[in-house]
PDB file of C-alpha atoms and ligand atoms in Angstrom:
ATOM      1  CA  MET Q  17     155.432 121.167-190.516  1.00  0.00           C
ATOM      2  CA  HIS Q  18     154.910 118.468-189.108  1.00  0.00           C
ATOM      3  CA  ARG Q  19     156.897 115.732-191.672  1.00  0.00           C
ATOM      4  CA  GLN Q  20     159.644 118.406-191.590  1.00  0.00           C
ATOM      5  CA  LEU Q  21     160.387 117.509-188.004  1.00  0.00           C
ATOM      6  CA  LEU Q  22     160.059 113.753-188.076  1.00  0.00           C
ATOM      7  CA  ALA Q  23     162.840 113.906-190.266  1.00  0.00           C
ATOM      8  CA  THR Q  24     164.433 115.751-187.940  1.00  0.00           C
ATOM      9  CA  VAL Q  25     163.879 113.647-185.520  1.00  0.00           C
ATOM     10  CA  LEU Q  26     164.287 110.319-187.497  1.00  0.00           C
ATOM     11  CA  SER Q  27     167.699 112.214-189.379  1.00  0.00           C
ATOM     12  CA  ALA Q  28     169.075 112.957-185.301  1.00  0.00           C
ATOM     13  CA  GLY Q  29     168.054 109.606-184.540  1.00  0.00           C
ATOM     14  CA  SER Q  30     169.953 107.657-187.009  1.00  0.00           C
ATOM     15  CA  ALA Q  31     172.970 109.635-185.934  1.00  0.00           C
ATOM     16  CA  LEU Q  32     173.156 108.864-182.677  1.00  0.00           C
ATOM     17  CA  ALA Q  33     172.348 104.993-183.468  1.00  0.00           C
ATOM     18  CA  ALA Q  34     175.307 104.878-185.240  1.00  0.00           C
ATOM     19  CA  PRO Q  35     178.093 105.563-183.069  1.00  0.00           C
ATOM     20  CA  ALA Q  36     176.508 103.192-180.584  1.00  0.00           C
ATOM     21  CA  PRO Q  37     178.719 100.652-179.302  1.00  0.00           C
ATOM     22  CA  GLN Q  38     178.574  96.709-179.802  1.00  0.00           C
ATOM     23  CA  ALA Q  39     175.660  94.525-177.534  1.00  0.00           C
ATOM     24  CA  SER Q  40     177.966  92.672-176.428  1.00  0.00           C
ATOM     25  CA  ALA Q  41     181.268  95.802-175.042  1.00  0.00           C
ATOM     26  CA  ALA Q  42     183.797  94.217-174.237  1.00  0.00           C
ATOM     27  CA  PRO Q  43     183.931  94.825-169.607  1.00  0.00           C
ATOM     28  CA  ASN Q  44     186.364  97.395-168.848  1.00  0.00           C
ATOM     29  CA  ALA Q  45     186.474  97.274-164.066  1.00  0.00           C
ATOM     30  CA  THR Q  46     190.072  97.437-163.340  1.00  0.00           C
ATOM     31  CA  ILE Q  47     191.807  96.693-160.501  1.00  0.00           C
ATOM     32  CA  LYS Q  48     192.319  99.358-158.234  1.00  0.00           C
ATOM     33  CA  CYS Q  49     193.924  97.833-155.379  1.00  0.00           C
ATOM     34  CA  PRO Q  50     197.275  95.889-154.848  1.00  0.00           C
ATOM     35  CA  ILE Q  51     197.179  92.472-156.647  1.00  0.00           C
ATOM     36  CA  VAL Q  52     198.494  90.068-153.267  1.00  0.00           C
ATOM     37  CA  PHE Q  53     197.726  86.718-156.119  1.00  0.00           C
ATOM     38  CA  ASP Q  54     197.357  86.461-159.673  1.00  0.00           C
ATOM     39  CA  GLY Q  55     194.631  83.923-160.607  1.00  0.00           C
ATOM     40  CA  ARG Q  56     193.712  85.246-163.973  1.00  0.00           C
ATOM     41  CA  VAL Q  57     194.991  83.046-166.708  1.00  0.00           C
ATOM     42  CA  PRO Q  58     196.651  84.467-169.575  1.00  0.00           C
ATOM     43  CA  ALA Q  59     196.200  83.819-173.536  1.00  0.00           C
ATOM     44  CA  SER Q  60     200.142  81.308-172.910  1.00  0.00           C
ATOM     45  CA  PHE Q  61     197.260  78.929-170.366  1.00  0.00           C
ATOM     46  CA  VAL Q  62     195.171  78.236-172.898  1.00  0.00           C
ATOM     47  CA  GLN Q  63     196.976  77.577-175.508  1.00  0.00           C
ATOM     48  CA  ASP Q  64     199.892  75.610-174.170  1.00  0.00           C
ATOM     49  CA  PRO Q  65     198.363  74.293-171.061  1.00  0.00           C
ATOM     50  CA  THR Q  66     201.546  72.268-170.390  1.00  0.00           C
ATOM     51  CA  LEU Q  67     202.430  75.380-168.685  1.00  0.00           C
ATOM     52  CA  TRP Q  68     200.120  74.642-166.221  1.00  0.00           C
ATOM     53  CA  ASP Q  69     202.006  71.216-164.858  1.00  0.00           C
ATOM     54  CA  SER Q  70     205.325  71.910-163.759  1.00  0.00           C
ATOM     55  CA  TYR Q  71     206.740  74.423-161.419  1.00  0.00           C
ATOM     56  CA  ALA Q  72     209.255  75.715-164.303  1.00  0.00           C
ATOM     57  CA  THR Q  73     206.824  76.995-166.298  1.00  0.00           C
ATOM     58  CA  ASN Q  74     203.409  78.334-164.005  1.00  0.00           C
ATOM     59  CA  THR Q  75     204.434  81.194-162.644  1.00  0.00           C
ATOM     60  CA  ILE Q  76     200.717  81.293-160.941  1.00  0.00           C
ATOM     61  CA  TYR Q  77     199.368  78.063-159.535  1.00  0.00           C
ATOM     62  CA  ASN Q  78     200.160  75.859-157.740  1.00  0.00           C
ATOM     63  CA  PRO Q  79     201.126  73.287-160.181  1.00  0.00           C
ATOM     64  CA  ASP Q  80     201.440  69.502-157.880  1.00  0.00           C
ATOM     65  CA  TYR Q  81     197.799  70.518-155.736  1.00  0.00           C
ATOM     66  CA  VAL Q  82     195.603  69.703-154.923  1.00  0.00           C
ATOM     67  CA  ARG Q  83     194.935  66.801-157.344  1.00  0.00           C
ATOM     68  CA  ASN Q  84     194.963  63.492-158.062  1.00  0.00           C
ATOM     69  CA  ALA Q  85     199.055  63.194-158.803  1.00  0.00           C
ATOM     70  CA  ASP Q  86     198.391  60.821-161.320  1.00  0.00           C
ATOM     71  CA  LEU Q  87     195.897  63.912-163.270  1.00  0.00           C
ATOM     72  CA  LYS Q  88     198.311  66.624-164.907  1.00  0.00           C
ATOM     73  CA  TRP Q  89     195.993  70.248-164.745  1.00  0.00           C
ATOM     74  CA  SER Q  90     196.991  70.022-168.611  1.00  0.00           C
ATOM     75  CA  GLN Q  91     194.751  66.628-168.512  1.00  0.00           C
ATOM     76  CA  THR Q  92     191.352  68.123-166.360  1.00  0.00           C
ATOM     77  CA  LEU Q  93     192.008  72.230-167.068  1.00  0.00           C
ATOM     78  CA  LYS Q  94     189.708  73.371-170.171  1.00  0.00           C
ATOM     79  CA  PHE Q  95     189.296  77.133-171.057  1.00  0.00           C
ATOM     80  CA  PRO Q  96     186.080  77.553-173.052  1.00  0.00           C
ATOM     81  CA  THR Q  97     185.256  80.871-174.823  1.00  0.00           C
ATOM     82  CA  GLY Q  98     182.538  83.542-174.285  1.00  0.00           C
ATOM     83  CA  ASP Q  99     182.304  86.511-172.558  1.00  0.00           C
ATOM     84  CA  PRO Q 100     184.597  86.677-170.466  1.00  0.00           C
ATOM     85  CA  SER Q 101     184.194  87.648-167.159  1.00  0.00           C
ATOM     86  CA  ARG Q 102     183.872  91.192-165.748  1.00  0.00           C
ATOM     87  CA  PHE Q 103     187.958  91.411-164.197  1.00  0.00           C
ATOM     88  CA  ASP Q 104     189.457  89.158-166.709  1.00  0.00           C
ATOM     89  CA  GLY Q 105     188.526  91.397-169.989  1.00  0.00           C
ATOM     90  CA  SER Q 106     190.117  90.626-173.380  1.00  0.00           C
ATOM     91  CA  ASP Q 107     193.098  89.991-171.589  1.00  0.00           C
ATOM     92  CA  PHE Q 108     192.777  86.959-169.358  1.00  0.00           C
ATOM     93  CA  ASN Q 109     191.346  84.122-169.605  1.00  0.00           C
ATOM     94  CA  ALA Q 110     188.356  81.480-168.027  1.00  0.00           C
ATOM     95  CA  VAL Q 111     189.049  78.400-166.286  1.00  0.00           C
ATOM     96  CA  GLU Q 112     187.132  75.098-165.485  1.00  0.00           C
ATOM     97  CA  VAL Q 113     187.700  72.913-163.341  1.00  0.00           C
ATOM     98  CA  THR Q 114     186.807  69.167-163.917  1.00  0.00           C
ATOM     99  CA  LEU Q 115     186.238  66.489-162.097  1.00  0.00           C
ATOM    100  CA  SER Q 116     185.624  62.796-163.250  1.00  0.00           C
ATOM    101  CA  ASP Q 117     186.136  59.520-160.984  1.00  0.00           C
ATOM    102  CA  LYS Q 118     189.320  59.168-161.080  1.00  0.00           C
ATOM    103  CA  SER Q 119     190.025  63.113-159.440  1.00  0.00           C
ATOM    104  CA  ILE Q 120     191.160  61.453-156.293  1.00  0.00           C
ATOM    105  CA  PHE Q 121     193.513  62.947-153.732  1.00  0.00           C
ATOM    106  CA  GLN Q 122     196.285  61.011-152.123  1.00  0.00           C
ATOM    107  CA  THR Q 123     193.618  59.039-150.444  1.00  0.00           C
ATOM    108  CA  GLN Q 124     190.911  60.127-150.002  1.00  0.00           C
ATOM    109  CA  ASN Q 125     188.543  57.726-151.435  1.00  0.00           C
ATOM    110  CA  GLY Q 126     185.033  59.464-149.880  1.00  0.00           C
ATOM    111  CA  PHE Q 127     185.483  63.193-152.114  1.00  0.00           C
ATOM    112  CA  ARG Q 128     185.684  63.594-155.829  1.00  0.00           C
ATOM    113  CA  ARG Q 129     188.024  66.785-155.785  1.00  0.00           C
ATOM    114  CA  ALA Q 130     190.603  69.156-157.964  1.00  0.00           C
ATOM    115  CA  GLY Q 131     191.879  72.757-156.473  1.00  0.00           C
ATOM    116  CA  LEU Q 132     193.760  75.407-157.506  1.00  0.00           C
ATOM    117  CA  GLN Q 133     196.381  77.242-155.024  1.00  0.00           C
ATOM    118  CA  PHE Q 134     197.930  80.530-155.859  1.00  0.00           C
ATOM    119  CA  LEU Q 135     202.044  79.612-156.241  1.00  0.00           C
ATOM    120  CA  LYS Q 136     202.893  82.007-153.734  1.00  0.00           C
ATOM    121  CA  ASP Q 137     200.255  81.546-151.449  1.00  0.00           C
ATOM    122  CA  ALA Q 138     201.366  80.111-147.717  1.00  0.00           C
ATOM    123  CA  SER Q 139     199.948  79.303-144.651  1.00  0.00           C
ATOM    124  CA  ASP Q 140     201.396  82.322-142.665  1.00  0.00           C
ATOM    125  CA  GLY Q 141     201.729  84.427-146.067  1.00  0.00           C
ATOM    126  CA  PRO Q 142     200.135  88.295-146.975  1.00  0.00           C
ATOM    127  CA  GLY Q 143     196.709  85.932-147.476  1.00  0.00           C
ATOM    128  CA  THR Q 144     196.393  86.087-143.871  1.00  0.00           C
ATOM    129  CA  THR Q 145     196.917  89.430-142.785  1.00  0.00           C
ATOM    130  CA  GLY Q 146     195.065  92.770-142.621  1.00  0.00           C
ATOM    131  CA  VAL Q 147     192.555  93.257-144.928  1.00  0.00           C
ATOM    132  CA  LYS Q 148     192.169  90.837-147.908  1.00  0.00           C
ATOM    133  CA  THR Q 149     189.722  90.544-150.240  1.00  0.00           C
ATOM    134  CA  LEU Q 150     188.642  87.258-153.270  1.00  0.00           C
ATOM    135  CA  HIS Q 151     187.227  87.756-155.961  1.00  0.00           C
ATOM    136  CA  PHE Q 152     186.073  85.657-158.885  1.00  0.00           C
ATOM    137  CA  SER Q 153     183.315  84.792-160.738  1.00  0.00           C
ATOM    138  CA  VAL Q 154     181.811  81.844-162.142  1.00  0.00           C
ATOM    139  CA  LYS Q 155     179.676  80.486-165.063  1.00  0.00           C
ATOM    140  CA  GLN Q 156     178.055  77.268-165.163  1.00  0.00           C
ATOM    141  CA  ASP Q 157     179.134  74.750-168.503  1.00  0.00           C
ATOM    142  CA  PRO Q 158     175.935  73.205-169.807  1.00  0.00           C
ATOM    143  CA  THR Q 159     178.040  70.309-170.439  1.00  0.00           C
ATOM    144  CA  ARG Q 160     178.831  69.137-167.235  1.00  0.00           C
ATOM    145  CA  PRO Q 161     176.389  69.946-164.729  1.00  0.00           C
ATOM    146  CA  LEU Q 162     177.341  68.975-161.099  1.00  0.00           C
ATOM    147  CA  ASN Q 163     175.034  67.250-159.282  1.00  0.00           C
ATOM    148  CA  LEU Q 164     173.022  68.831-156.329  1.00  0.00           C
ATOM    149  CA  THR Q 165     172.294  65.701-154.711  1.00  0.00           C
ATOM    150  CA  HIS Q 166     176.038  65.879-154.081  1.00  0.00           C
ATOM    151  CA  GLU Q 167     177.281  68.667-151.456  1.00  0.00           C
ATOM    152  CA  TYR Q 168     179.984  71.040-153.346  1.00  0.00           C
ATOM    153  CA  LEU Q 169     183.153  73.179-151.028  1.00  0.00           C
ATOM    154  CA  ASN Q 170     184.277  74.856-154.095  1.00  0.00           C
ATOM    155  CA  VAL Q 171     186.367  77.703-153.117  1.00  0.00           C
ATOM    156  CA  TRP Q 172     187.748  78.408-149.668  1.00  0.00           C
ATOM    157  CA  HIS Q 173     190.135  79.108-147.435  1.00  0.00           C
ATOM    158  CA  GLU Q 174     191.950  76.280-144.771  1.00  0.00           C
ATOM    159  CA  ALA Q 175     193.026  76.839-141.140  1.00  0.00           C
ATOM    160  CA  ALA Q 176     197.338  76.326-141.674  1.00  0.00           C
ATOM    161  CA  ASP Q 177     196.555  73.092-139.123  1.00  0.00           C
ATOM    162  CA  TYR Q 178     193.643  71.993-141.606  1.00  0.00           C
ATOM    163  CA  SER Q 179     190.687  71.260-138.237  1.00  0.00           C
ATOM    164  CA  ALA Q 180     188.308  74.782-140.210  1.00  0.00           C
ATOM    165  CA  ASP Q 181     187.747  76.418-143.354  1.00  0.00           C
ATOM    166  CA  GLN Q 182     187.198  79.991-142.106  1.00  0.00           C
ATOM    167  CA  ILE Q 183     185.053  80.873-145.076  1.00  0.00           C
ATOM    168  CA  GLN Q 184     182.909  77.997-147.709  1.00  0.00           C
ATOM    169  CA  PHE Q 185     181.657  78.756-150.830  1.00  0.00           C
ATOM    170  CA  GLN Q 186     179.579  75.520-151.216  1.00  0.00           C
ATOM    171  CA  TYR Q 187     176.765  74.885-154.169  1.00  0.00           C
ATOM    172  CA  GLY Q 188     174.370  71.843-153.896  1.00  0.00           C
ATOM    173  CA  THR Q 189     172.834  69.574-150.344  1.00  0.00           C
ATOM    174  CA  ILE Q 190     174.948  70.870-147.704  1.00  0.00           C
ATOM    175  CA  ILE Q 191     174.684  66.988-145.881  1.00  0.00           C
ATOM    176  CA  GLY Q 192     172.629  67.037-142.633  1.00  0.00           C
ATOM    177  CA  LYS Q 193     170.930  70.367-144.015  1.00  0.00           C
ATOM    178  CA  SER Q 194     167.898  70.407-145.882  1.00  0.00           C
ATOM    179  CA  SER Q 195     168.149  70.685-149.746  1.00  0.00           C
ATOM    180  CA  SER Q 196     165.504  73.320-150.418  1.00  0.00           C
ATOM    181  CA  ASP Q 197     168.265  75.486-151.003  1.00  0.00           C
ATOM    182  CA  LYS Q 198     170.343  73.023-153.522  1.00  0.00           C
ATOM    183  CA  ASN Q 199     170.447  75.928-156.141  1.00  0.00           C
ATOM    184  CA  ASN Q 200     172.323  77.953-154.776  1.00  0.00           C
ATOM    185  CA  PHE Q 201     175.347  79.171-153.790  1.00  0.00           C
ATOM    186  CA  LYS Q 202     176.244  79.786-150.029  1.00  0.00           C
ATOM    187  CA  LEU Q 203     179.145  81.475-147.907  1.00  0.00           C
ATOM    188  CA  LEU Q 204     179.407  79.810-144.846  1.00  0.00           C
ATOM    189  CA  ASP Q 205     181.279  80.641-142.146  1.00  0.00           C
ATOM    190  CA  ARG Q 206     183.672  77.317-140.710  1.00  0.00           C
ATOM    191  CA  SER Q 207     180.896  77.005-138.212  1.00  0.00           C
ATOM    192  CA  GLY Q 208     178.533  76.224-141.134  1.00  0.00           C
ATOM    193  CA  ALA Q 209     176.646  79.394-140.443  1.00  0.00           C
ATOM    194  CA  THR Q 210     175.199  81.777-143.587  1.00  0.00           C
ATOM    195  CA  ILE Q 211     177.295  84.511-144.677  1.00  0.00           C
ATOM    196  CA  TYR Q 212     175.334  84.962-148.125  1.00  0.00           C
ATOM    197  CA  SER Q 213     173.156  82.927-149.888  1.00  0.00           C
ATOM    198  CA  VAL Q 214     172.193  84.021-153.937  1.00  0.00           C
ATOM    199  CA  ALA Q 215     170.712  81.403-155.898  1.00  0.00           C
ATOM    200  CA  ALA Q 216     173.164  80.008-158.880  1.00  0.00           C
ATOM    201  CA  ALA Q 217     172.291  80.633-162.916  1.00  0.00           C
ATOM    202  CA  ALA Q 218     172.792  78.057-165.426  1.00  0.00           C
ATOM    203  CA  THR Q 219     173.679  81.166-167.805  1.00  0.00           C
ATOM    204  CA  GLY Q 220     176.657  84.383-167.231  1.00  0.00           C
ATOM    205  CA  TRP Q 221     178.491  85.553-165.147  1.00  0.00           C
ATOM    206  CA  GLN Q 222     178.179  85.903-161.400  1.00  0.00           C
ATOM    207  CA  ASN Q 223     180.980  87.631-159.750  1.00  0.00           C
ATOM    208  CA  PHE Q 224     181.977  87.392-156.126  1.00  0.00           C
ATOM    209  CA  ALA Q 225     184.483  89.294-154.077  1.00  0.00           C
ATOM    210  CA  PHE Q 226     184.520  88.443-150.406  1.00  0.00           C
ATOM    211  CA  THR Q 227     186.414  90.892-148.015  1.00  0.00           C
ATOM    212  CA  LEU Q 228     188.500  89.080-144.525  1.00  0.00           C
ATOM    213  CA  ASP Q 229     189.024  91.519-142.397  1.00  0.00           C
ATOM    214  CA  TYR Q 230     191.686  89.694-140.239  1.00  0.00           C
ATOM    215  CA  THR Q 231     192.269  92.255-138.148  1.00  0.00           C
ATOM    216  CA  LYS Q 232     188.227  92.629-137.141  1.00  0.00           C
ATOM    217  CA  ASN Q 233     187.532  89.170-137.838  1.00  0.00           C
ATOM    218  CA  GLN Q 234     184.697  90.583-140.370  1.00  0.00           C
ATOM    219  CA  VAL Q 235     183.668  89.284-143.338  1.00  0.00           C
ATOM    220  CA  THR Q 236     182.044  91.386-146.415  1.00  0.00           C
ATOM    221  CA  VAL Q 237     180.401  89.852-149.122  1.00  0.00           C
ATOM    222  CA  TYR Q 238     179.909  92.157-152.798  1.00  0.00           C
ATOM    223  CA  TYR Q 239     178.113  90.309-155.350  1.00  0.00           C
ATOM    224  CA  SER Q 240     177.200  91.047-159.104  1.00  0.00           C
ATOM    225  CA  THR Q 241     176.373  89.716-162.666  1.00  0.00           C
ATOM    226  CA  GLY Q 242     177.483  89.958-165.961  1.00  0.00           C
ATOM    227  CA  ASN Q 243     179.273  92.618-166.388  1.00  0.00           C
ATOM    228  CA  THR Q 244     177.683  94.751-163.449  1.00  0.00           C
ATOM    229  CA  ALA Q 245     179.876  96.270-160.869  1.00  0.00           C
ATOM    230  CA  LEU Q 246     180.187  94.304-157.394  1.00  0.00           C
ATOM    231  CA  LYS Q 247     177.690  95.866-154.364  1.00  0.00           C
ATOM    232  CA  GLN Q 248     178.293  94.816-150.956  1.00  0.00           C
ATOM    233  CA  VAL Q 249     175.282  92.276-149.753  1.00  0.00           C
ATOM    234  CA  ALA Q 250     176.065  91.193-146.664  1.00  0.00           C
ATOM    235  CA  GLN Q 251     178.227  91.826-143.660  1.00  0.00           C
ATOM    236  CA  LYS Q 252     178.882  89.048-141.013  1.00  0.00           C
ATOM    237  CA  SER Q 253     181.945  88.621-137.977  1.00  0.00           C
ATOM    238  CA  ALA Q 254     183.701  85.427-138.394  1.00  0.00           C
ATOM    239  CA  ASP Q 255     185.889  83.473-136.540  1.00  0.00           C
ATOM    240  CA  LEU Q 256     189.293  83.948-139.350  1.00  0.00           C
ATOM    241  CA  SER Q 257     191.726  83.557-137.476  1.00  0.00           C
ATOM    242  CA  GLY Q 258     194.646  80.025-137.928  1.00  0.00           C
ATOM    243  CA  GLY Q 259     195.947  81.160-141.105  1.00  0.00           C
ATOM    244  CA  GLY Q 260     196.276  78.592-143.379  1.00  0.00           C
ATOM    245  CA  GLN Q 261     195.676  79.275-147.764  1.00  0.00           C
ATOM    246  CA  PHE Q 262     192.664  79.696-150.517  1.00  0.00           C
ATOM    247  CA  GLN Q 263     191.594  76.885-152.616  1.00  0.00           C
ATOM    248  CA  ILE Q 264     189.811  77.524-156.107  1.00  0.00           C
ATOM    249  CA  GLY Q 265     187.931  74.709-157.669  1.00  0.00           C
ATOM    250  CA  ILE Q 266     185.783  71.832-157.248  1.00  0.00           C
ATOM    251  CA  LEU Q 267     185.776  69.120-154.338  1.00  0.00           C
ATOM    252  CA  LYS Q 268     182.721  66.640-153.768  1.00  0.00           C
ATOM    253  CA  LYS Q 269     181.238  64.775-150.703  1.00  0.00           C
ATOM    254  CA  PRO Q 270     180.615  61.236-151.564  1.00  0.00           C
ATOM    255  CA  THR Q 271     176.421  60.909-149.524  1.00  0.00           C
ATOM    256  CA  GLY Q 272     174.958  58.366-146.940  1.00  0.00           C
ATOM    257  CA  THR Q 273     178.527  57.785-144.787  1.00  0.00           C
ATOM    258  CA  SER Q 274     179.578  60.086-141.640  1.00  0.00           C
ATOM    259  CA  ASP Q 275     183.488  59.745-142.825  1.00  0.00           C
ATOM    260  CA  VAL Q 276     182.881  61.810-145.802  1.00  0.00           C
ATOM    261  CA  VAL Q 277     186.876  61.874-146.227  1.00  0.00           C
ATOM    262  CA  ASN Q 278     187.000  57.801-147.418  1.00  0.00           C
ATOM    263  CA  SER Q 279     184.498  56.506-147.796  1.00  0.00           C
ATOM    264  CA  GLY Q 280     180.360  56.871-148.640  1.00  0.00           C
ATOM    265  CA  TYR Q 281     178.879  57.133-152.214  1.00  0.00           C
ATOM    266  CA  GLN Q 282     179.955  58.662-155.504  1.00  0.00           C
ATOM    267  CA  GLU Q 283     178.335  57.342-158.875  1.00  0.00           C
ATOM    268  CA  LYS Q 284     180.297  56.126-162.040  1.00  0.00           C
ATOM    269  CA  ASN Q 285     181.910  58.047-164.951  1.00  0.00           C
ATOM    270  CA  ILE Q 286     181.176  61.618-163.468  1.00  0.00           C
ATOM    271  CA  ASN Q 287     181.931  63.994-166.326  1.00  0.00           C
ATOM    272  CA  GLU Q 288     182.199  67.744-163.675  1.00  0.00           C
ATOM    273  CA  GLY Q 289     182.734  70.436-164.405  1.00  0.00           C
ATOM    274  CA  GLN Q 290     182.905  74.646-162.821  1.00  0.00           C
ATOM    275  CA  VAL Q 291     183.909  77.739-164.420  1.00  0.00           C
ATOM    276  CA  TYR Q 292     186.131  80.050-162.898  1.00  0.00           C
ATOM    277  CA  GLY Q 293     187.457  83.750-164.372  1.00  0.00           C
ATOM    278  CA  GLY Q 294     188.489  86.946-162.865  1.00  0.00           C
ATOM    279  CA  ILE Q 295     190.172  84.956-160.104  1.00  0.00           C
ATOM    280  CA  PHE Q 296     192.401  87.713-157.952  1.00  0.00           C
ATOM    281  CA  LEU Q 297     193.375  88.572-154.243  1.00  0.00           C
ATOM    282  CA  GLU Q 298     193.283  92.621-153.336  1.00  0.00           C
ATOM    283  CA  ASP Q 299     194.873  94.276-150.435  1.00  0.00           C
ATOM    284  CA  SER Q 300     191.819  96.311-148.929  1.00  0.00           C
ATOM    285  CA  ALA Q 301     194.026  97.941-146.586  1.00  0.00           C
ATOM    286  CA  SER Q 302     192.537 101.291-146.163  1.00  0.00           C
ATOM    287  CA  ASN Q 303     188.995  99.088-147.604  1.00  0.00           C
ATOM    288  CA  CYS Q 304     190.424  99.336-151.268  1.00  0.00           C
ATOM    289  CA  VAL Q 305     187.476  97.026-153.106  1.00  0.00           C
ATOM    290  CA  SER Q 306     187.733  96.628-156.615  1.00  0.00           C
ATOM    291  CA  LEU Q 307     183.980  96.758-157.546  1.00  0.00           C
TER     292      LEU Q 307
HETATM  293  C1  NAG C   5     182.679 101.196-168.334  1.00  0.00           C
HETATM  294  O1  NAG C   5     183.401 101.940-168.063  1.00  0.00           O
HETATM  295  C2  NAG C   5     181.786 102.824-167.452  1.00  0.00           C
HETATM  296  C3  NAG C   5     182.414 104.036-166.128  1.00  0.00           C
HETATM  297  O2  NAG C   5     182.600 102.612-164.653  1.00  0.00           O
HETATM  298  C4  NAG C   5     180.753 102.287-167.478  1.00  0.00           C
HETATM  299  O3  NAG C   5     179.760 103.552-166.571  1.00  0.00           O
HETATM  300  C5  NAG C   5     180.427 101.869-168.014  1.00  0.00           C
HETATM  301  O4  NAG C   5     179.362 100.940-167.943  1.00  0.00           O
HETATM  302  C6  NAG C   5     181.670 100.511-168.492  1.00  0.00           C
HETATM  303  N1  NAG C   5     181.452 100.214-169.780  1.00  0.00           N
HETATM  304  C7  NAG C   5     181.405  98.131-169.634  1.00  0.00           C
HETATM  305  C8  NAG C   5     181.304  97.641-171.713  1.00  0.00           C
HETATM  306  O5  NAG C   5     181.565  97.683-168.497  1.00  0.00           O
HETATM  307  C1  NAG C   6     173.330  62.628-158.372  1.00  0.00           C
HETATM  308  O1  NAG C   6     173.758  61.593-157.627  1.00  0.00           O
HETATM  309  C2  NAG C   6     172.609  61.244-156.910  1.00  0.00           C
HETATM  310  C3  NAG C   6     173.804  60.467-155.291  1.00  0.00           C
HETATM  311  O2  NAG C   6     174.947  60.804-155.541  1.00  0.00           O
HETATM  312  C4  NAG C   6     172.644  59.080-157.899  1.00  0.00           C
HETATM  313  O3  NAG C   6     171.690  58.579-157.248  1.00  0.00           O
HETATM  314  C5  NAG C   6     172.145  60.178-158.338  1.00  0.00           C
HETATM  315  O4  NAG C   6     172.420  59.214-160.317  1.00  0.00           O
HETATM  316  C6  NAG C   6     172.633  61.395-159.524  1.00  0.00           C
HETATM  317  N1  NAG C   6     172.125  62.047-160.309  1.00  0.00           N
HETATM  318  C7  NAG C   6     172.508  62.258-162.218  1.00  0.00           C
HETATM  319  C8  NAG C   6     171.561  62.742-162.538  1.00  0.00           C
HETATM  320  O5  NAG C   6     173.659  62.215-161.676  1.00  0.00           O
END
């Protein structure tokens, strides 16, 4: 009888085991709110990176900004494979923004920078009114590590008059601050006060969403890792006035200067990258947020 019970348990166990999903089941997060700007990268933009380079073909991002005018997006973006980010699923792809010594925008010799701007984002457009949520996931490229001695500004919303960034998603050592949290991603408000901070993971996706309530001047932060649903982790008042645009990429500040735009120290032969996935802005009117 004992033996028979064991056999029943074993056979029930194997019957259950057979249809169990694979360990790496595809992500199935769905975007449930209206998309305002869709920055997710379709397969065609990976198969033919030159689609990124002109207004005729780049339907997603500004082909010309913000980068060295002589360094096309097709020359600097990479498309890492591997597990897709939560909101990319099997239909969209990761994109890696990379920096080299040539990553100098106009005459801003202090910075090394390359940043994506949503094609339809305008300084007085829908990204600056109502309640909107910016989504993106990040992953680190072990072959192109950032140098956390430096201050990095990776995702932000810059006021129309360029006088301030209403939100600043940063990494590394913030100039003039302690380096003790250099391995953290930090979301700062326009005055540099911390809204949320979390350690950067060496591997795997970290998912962020920032709800910008322009009517209440309030930021709500959602966060998760891997394929788990986003959870609210912070909410804070922040002055979101001033219009402007989003930017997603890398802006590496120099060390040893008070004029970070134009001067300071940048080491030579840099090869750095930040991987992004699942980039989009959704309309969060009526508290709609895709988790
Ligand atoms: C798919 O979504 C369902 C419902 O939200 C969730 O329970 C499940 O874990 C998800 N599966 C994956 C692979 O994400
Ligand atoms: C990081 O940056 C500092 C300051 O520019 C530089 O001195 C150092 O060599 C860099 N470290 C690495 C590992 O590149």
